[in-house]
Amino acid sequence: MAQRTRADALSRERIVEAAVELLDADGERGLTFRTLTERLATGPGAIYWHVPNKGELLAAATASVIGDALTVATTGSPWEEIRALGIGLFEAIDRHPWLSAQLAVQLSRSPWSSVTPRIFDSIGRRVSALGVPEATWFTATSALAHYIFGAAGQNAANARVLRSGGTDRAEYLRAAASAWEELDPAEFPFLKSIADQVREHDDREQFLTGIDLILTGITAQGRT
């Protein structure tokens, strides 16, 4: 890589951008200050000036990706905006395989850091605009956030397993559905009955339907 010029000044934003690129390529193990200096054609001192350690670098990379995912258009419909936030986070976690683990770390260990407040406030403002009782805002927002991260994380994990095994998703679902159809109906009546739904389902549509189900329950409380 060509040596960067003084005019092409190193910034925290460029460091974080390069960190995201390295994380996308090789996960957390691929992000070191050595690989980062090579990617940016600079010395470690220039990076340490902006980011003192790997933990802060991971947090900054997470915040950057999440910030983009939380950028949704104002439509005047809190329900639709929550759906847009959900699919934005779903797709971000799908595109960045390392993100789910980093979110889990920040949500559990650093709820006061920049990421957790931004996520909960973005969802919570729309929940409060639904007209539901204020006493339910925290629980309702938490339910949505936990569903979004759980479902998106599981989807991303499934995709990684399929990619690593070189397995086609449609083929995998057909095999799973066929196996469920062969189950003993006396022991597994439910799984056998939904096998055909598994074969043709769309992950994003299923995810959004889950958000709609939660929102239906949340808004029902406001009518009681």
Tab-separated table of C-alpha atoms in Angstrom:
chain	number	residue	atom	x	y	z
A	1	MET	CA	0.000	0.000	0.000
A	2	ALA	CA	1.340	3.439	-0.905
A	3	GLN	CA	2.582	5.616	1.937
A	4	ARG	CA	-0.060	8.112	3.039
A	5	THR	CA	0.815	11.800	2.647
A	6	ARG	CA	0.575	14.498	5.283
A	7	ALA	CA	-2.382	15.948	3.397
A	8	ASP	CA	-4.153	12.634	3.836
A	9	ALA	CA	-4.193	13.090	7.598
A	10	LEU	CA	-5.013	10.126	9.818
A	11	SER	CA	-8.233	10.593	11.765
A	12	ARG	CA	-10.129	8.610	14.369
A	13	GLU	CA	-12.870	8.083	11.793
A	14	ARG	CA	-10.444	6.535	9.301
A	15	ILE	CA	-8.955	4.321	12.002
A	16	VAL	CA	-12.408	3.070	12.958
A	17	GLU	CA	-13.304	2.502	9.300
A	18	ALA	CA	-10.168	0.409	8.813
A	19	ALA	CA	-10.911	-1.501	12.021
A	20	VAL	CA	-14.377	-2.398	10.729
A	21	GLU	CA	-12.830	-3.634	7.477
A	22	LEU	CA	-10.401	-5.871	9.377
A	23	LEU	CA	-13.139	-7.170	11.657
A	24	ASP	CA	-15.343	-7.999	8.672
A	25	ALA	CA	-12.503	-9.874	7.014
A	26	ASP	CA	-11.086	-11.886	9.923
A	27	GLY	CA	-13.119	-11.205	13.057
A	28	GLU	CA	-11.734	-9.951	16.345
A	29	ARG	CA	-8.589	-12.059	16.032
A	30	GLY	CA	-7.746	-10.222	12.806
A	31	LEU	CA	-7.863	-6.820	14.452
A	32	THR	CA	-4.527	-5.960	16.041
A	33	PHE	CA	-2.622	-2.709	16.149
A	34	ARG	CA	-0.035	-4.327	13.910
A	35	THR	CA	-2.548	-5.201	11.180
A	36	LEU	CA	-4.117	-1.784	11.599
A	37	THR	CA	-0.813	0.043	11.113
A	38	GLU	CA	-0.188	-2.047	7.997
A	39	ARG	CA	-3.644	-1.274	6.634
A	40	LEU	CA	-3.235	2.458	7.260
A	41	ALA	CA	0.470	2.625	6.329
A	42	THR	CA	1.315	4.491	9.500
A	43	GLY	CA	3.090	3.968	12.812
A	44	PRO	CA	1.441	2.647	15.992
A	45	GLY	CA	1.983	5.964	17.763
A	46	ALA	CA	-0.341	7.748	15.352
A	47	ILE	CA	-3.089	5.229	16.097
A	48	TYR	CA	-2.562	5.249	19.858
A	49	TRP	CA	-2.945	9.027	19.749
A	50	HIS	CA	-6.567	8.546	18.673
A	51	VAL	CA	-7.418	5.152	20.223
A	52	PRO	CA	-5.495	4.035	23.337
A	53	ASN	CA	-6.316	0.311	23.319
A	54	LYS	CA	-8.090	-2.501	21.496
A	55	GLY	CA	-11.096	-2.435	23.803
A	56	GLU	CA	-11.842	1.160	22.916
A	57	LEU	CA	-11.243	0.407	19.261
A	58	LEU	CA	-13.779	-2.433	19.320
A	59	ALA	CA	-16.268	-0.191	21.112
A	60	ALA	CA	-15.754	2.560	18.541
A	61	ALA	CA	-16.177	0.136	15.631
A	62	THR	CA	-19.378	-1.191	17.184
A	63	ALA	CA	-20.706	2.321	17.762
A	64	SER	CA	-19.939	3.307	14.179
A	65	VAL	CA	-21.810	0.374	12.636
A	66	ILE	CA	-24.729	0.720	15.042
A	67	GLY	CA	-24.957	4.452	14.381
A	68	ASP	CA	-25.469	3.768	10.691
A	69	ALA	CA	-28.046	1.060	11.418
A	70	LEU	CA	-30.071	3.383	13.654
A	71	THR	CA	-30.387	6.049	10.970
A	72	VAL	CA	-33.986	5.744	9.765
A	73	ALA	CA	-36.324	8.136	8.028
A	74	THR	CA	-38.958	9.940	10.081
A	75	THR	CA	-42.289	8.733	8.724
A	76	GLY	CA	-44.703	9.868	11.420
A	77	SER	CA	-45.513	6.219	12.184
A	78	PRO	CA	-43.714	4.918	15.300
A	79	TRP	CA	-44.665	1.349	14.311
A	80	GLU	CA	-43.037	1.636	10.882
A	81	GLU	CA	-39.978	3.354	12.310
A	82	ILE	CA	-39.509	0.545	14.846
A	83	ARG	CA	-39.699	-1.949	11.984
A	84	ALA	CA	-37.088	0.101	10.100
A	85	LEU	CA	-34.820	0.177	13.151
A	86	GLY	CA	-35.242	-3.552	13.586
A	87	ILE	CA	-34.399	-4.449	9.991
A	88	GLY	CA	-31.476	-2.003	10.047
A	89	LEU	CA	-29.991	-3.775	13.053
A	90	PHE	CA	-30.848	-7.192	11.588
A	91	GLU	CA	-28.974	-6.420	8.375
A	92	ALA	CA	-26.034	-4.820	10.193
A	93	ILE	CA	-25.562	-7.950	12.307
A	94	ASP	CA	-25.896	-10.092	9.175
A	95	ARG	CA	-23.250	-8.057	7.289
A	96	HIS	CA	-20.789	-7.849	10.180
A	97	PRO	CA	-20.326	-11.325	11.730
A	98	TRP	CA	-18.355	-9.932	14.701
A	99	LEU	CA	-21.059	-7.436	15.701
A	100	SER	CA	-23.393	-9.746	17.615
A	101	ALA	CA	-20.701	-10.740	20.128
A	102	GLN	CA	-19.573	-7.139	20.601
A	103	LEU	CA	-23.135	-5.991	21.214
A	104	ALA	CA	-23.594	-8.699	23.830
A	105	VAL	CA	-20.438	-7.503	25.603
A	106	GLN	CA	-21.461	-3.867	25.562
A	107	LEU	CA	-25.086	-4.468	26.510
A	108	SER	CA	-24.129	-6.609	29.505
A	109	ARG	CA	-20.871	-5.045	30.692
A	110	SER	CA	-21.216	-1.403	29.667
A	111	PRO	CA	-24.886	-0.359	29.583
A	112	TRP	CA	-23.714	3.230	30.120
A	113	SER	CA	-21.470	3.262	27.040
A	114	SER	CA	-22.495	5.030	23.836
A	115	VAL	CA	-24.045	2.005	22.116
A	116	THR	CA	-26.639	0.860	24.668
A	117	PRO	CA	-28.178	4.307	25.300
A	118	ARG	CA	-28.442	4.996	21.566
A	119	ILE	CA	-30.192	1.702	20.858
A	120	PHE	CA	-32.631	1.911	23.753
A	121	ASP	CA	-33.384	5.578	23.189
A	122	SER	CA	-33.991	5.040	19.462
A	123	ILE	CA	-36.444	2.225	20.139
A	124	GLY	CA	-37.879	3.747	23.315
A	125	ARG	CA	-38.793	7.080	21.749
A	126	ARG	CA	-40.924	5.220	19.208
A	127	VAL	CA	-42.464	3.010	21.908
A	128	SER	CA	-43.494	6.050	23.925
A	129	ALA	CA	-44.995	7.582	20.765
A	130	LEU	CA	-47.277	4.539	20.390
A	131	GLY	CA	-49.367	5.908	23.264
A	132	VAL	CA	-48.788	3.007	25.636
A	133	PRO	CA	-48.719	3.572	29.417
A	134	GLU	CA	-45.463	5.123	30.618
A	135	ALA	CA	-45.119	2.436	33.288
A	136	THR	CA	-44.649	-0.130	30.494
A	137	TRP	CA	-42.048	1.775	28.432
A	138	PHE	CA	-38.968	0.074	29.880
A	139	THR	CA	-40.402	-3.441	29.664
A	140	ALA	CA	-41.777	-2.909	26.164
A	141	THR	CA	-38.522	-1.421	24.869
A	142	SER	CA	-36.496	-4.203	26.485
A	143	ALA	CA	-38.731	-6.859	24.918
A	144	LEU	CA	-38.206	-5.369	21.471
A	145	ALA	CA	-34.446	-4.961	21.933
A	146	HIS	CA	-33.977	-8.507	23.243
A	147	TYR	CA	-36.026	-9.941	20.380
A	148	ILE	CA	-34.138	-7.937	17.753
A	149	PHE	CA	-30.696	-8.917	19.034
A	150	GLY	CA	-31.650	-12.519	19.715
A	151	ALA	CA	-33.302	-13.147	16.356
A	152	ALA	CA	-30.712	-11.188	14.371
A	153	GLY	CA	-27.836	-12.876	16.187
A	154	GLN	CA	-29.259	-16.340	15.600
A	155	ASN	CA	-29.839	-15.583	11.918
A	156	ALA	CA	-26.246	-14.379	11.532
A	157	ALA	CA	-24.949	-17.468	13.345
A	158	ASN	CA	-26.965	-19.745	11.067
A	159	ALA	CA	-25.608	-17.955	7.994
A	160	ARG	CA	-22.022	-18.348	9.220
A	161	VAL	CA	-22.480	-22.075	9.764
A	162	LEU	CA	-23.949	-22.515	6.284
A	163	ARG	CA	-21.165	-20.483	4.665
A	164	SER	CA	-18.429	-22.344	6.510
A	165	GLY	CA	-19.901	-25.666	5.412
A	166	GLY	CA	-20.534	-24.548	1.851
A	167	THR	CA	-24.221	-25.388	2.253
A	168	ASP	CA	-26.971	-23.738	0.235
A	169	ARG	CA	-29.660	-22.219	2.489
A	170	ALA	CA	-32.597	-23.408	0.380
A	171	GLU	CA	-31.191	-26.923	0.274
A	172	TYR	CA	-30.645	-26.875	4.033
A	173	LEU	CA	-34.237	-25.757	4.697
A	174	ARG	CA	-35.631	-28.404	2.354
A	175	ALA	CA	-33.658	-31.074	4.164
A	176	ALA	CA	-34.806	-29.822	7.576
A	177	ALA	CA	-38.435	-29.631	6.488
A	178	SER	CA	-38.310	-33.124	4.989
A	179	ALA	CA	-36.797	-34.514	8.187
A	180	TRP	CA	-39.535	-32.896	10.284
A	181	GLU	CA	-42.229	-34.289	8.001
A	182	GLU	CA	-40.890	-37.763	8.771
A	183	LEU	CA	-41.192	-37.298	12.551
A	184	ASP	CA	-43.599	-39.389	14.591
A	185	PRO	CA	-46.850	-37.332	14.707
A	186	ALA	CA	-47.665	-38.691	18.141
A	187	GLU	CA	-44.374	-37.407	19.594
A	188	PHE	CA	-43.854	-34.254	17.496
A	189	PRO	CA	-47.286	-33.116	16.281
A	190	PHE	CA	-46.395	-29.420	16.150
A	191	LEU	CA	-43.084	-29.726	14.301
A	192	LYS	CA	-44.646	-32.047	11.764
A	193	SER	CA	-47.495	-29.599	11.150
A	194	ILE	CA	-45.210	-26.603	10.435
A	195	ALA	CA	-42.577	-28.415	8.374
A	196	ASP	CA	-43.871	-26.969	5.118
A	197	GLN	CA	-43.664	-23.417	6.513
A	198	VAL	CA	-40.000	-23.959	7.324
A	199	ARG	CA	-39.214	-25.008	3.764
A	200	GLU	CA	-40.234	-21.721	2.120
A	201	HIS	CA	-39.929	-19.045	4.818
A	202	ASP	CA	-38.078	-15.757	4.323
A	203	ASP	CA	-35.831	-14.807	7.248
A	204	ARG	CA	-36.435	-11.054	7.018
A	205	GLU	CA	-40.197	-11.394	6.690
A	206	GLN	CA	-40.253	-13.793	9.625
A	207	PHE	CA	-38.173	-11.330	11.652
A	208	LEU	CA	-40.476	-8.400	10.861
A	209	THR	CA	-43.548	-10.486	11.659
A	210	GLY	CA	-42.042	-11.113	15.091
A	211	ILE	CA	-41.681	-7.362	15.629
A	212	ASP	CA	-45.309	-6.882	14.567
A	213	LEU	CA	-46.457	-9.519	17.061
A	214	ILE	CA	-44.615	-7.769	19.902
A	215	LEU	CA	-45.937	-4.363	18.865
A	216	THR	CA	-49.460	-5.732	18.714
A	217	GLY	CA	-49.116	-6.874	22.318
A	218	ILE	CA	-47.549	-3.583	23.391
A	219	THR	CA	-50.246	-1.426	21.840
A	220	ALA	CA	-52.977	-3.663	23.228
A	221	GLN	CA	-51.883	-2.564	26.700
A	222	GLY	CA	-52.621	1.027	25.779
A	223	ARG	CA	-56.242	0.137	25.041
A	224	THR	CA	-56.904	-1.604	28.344
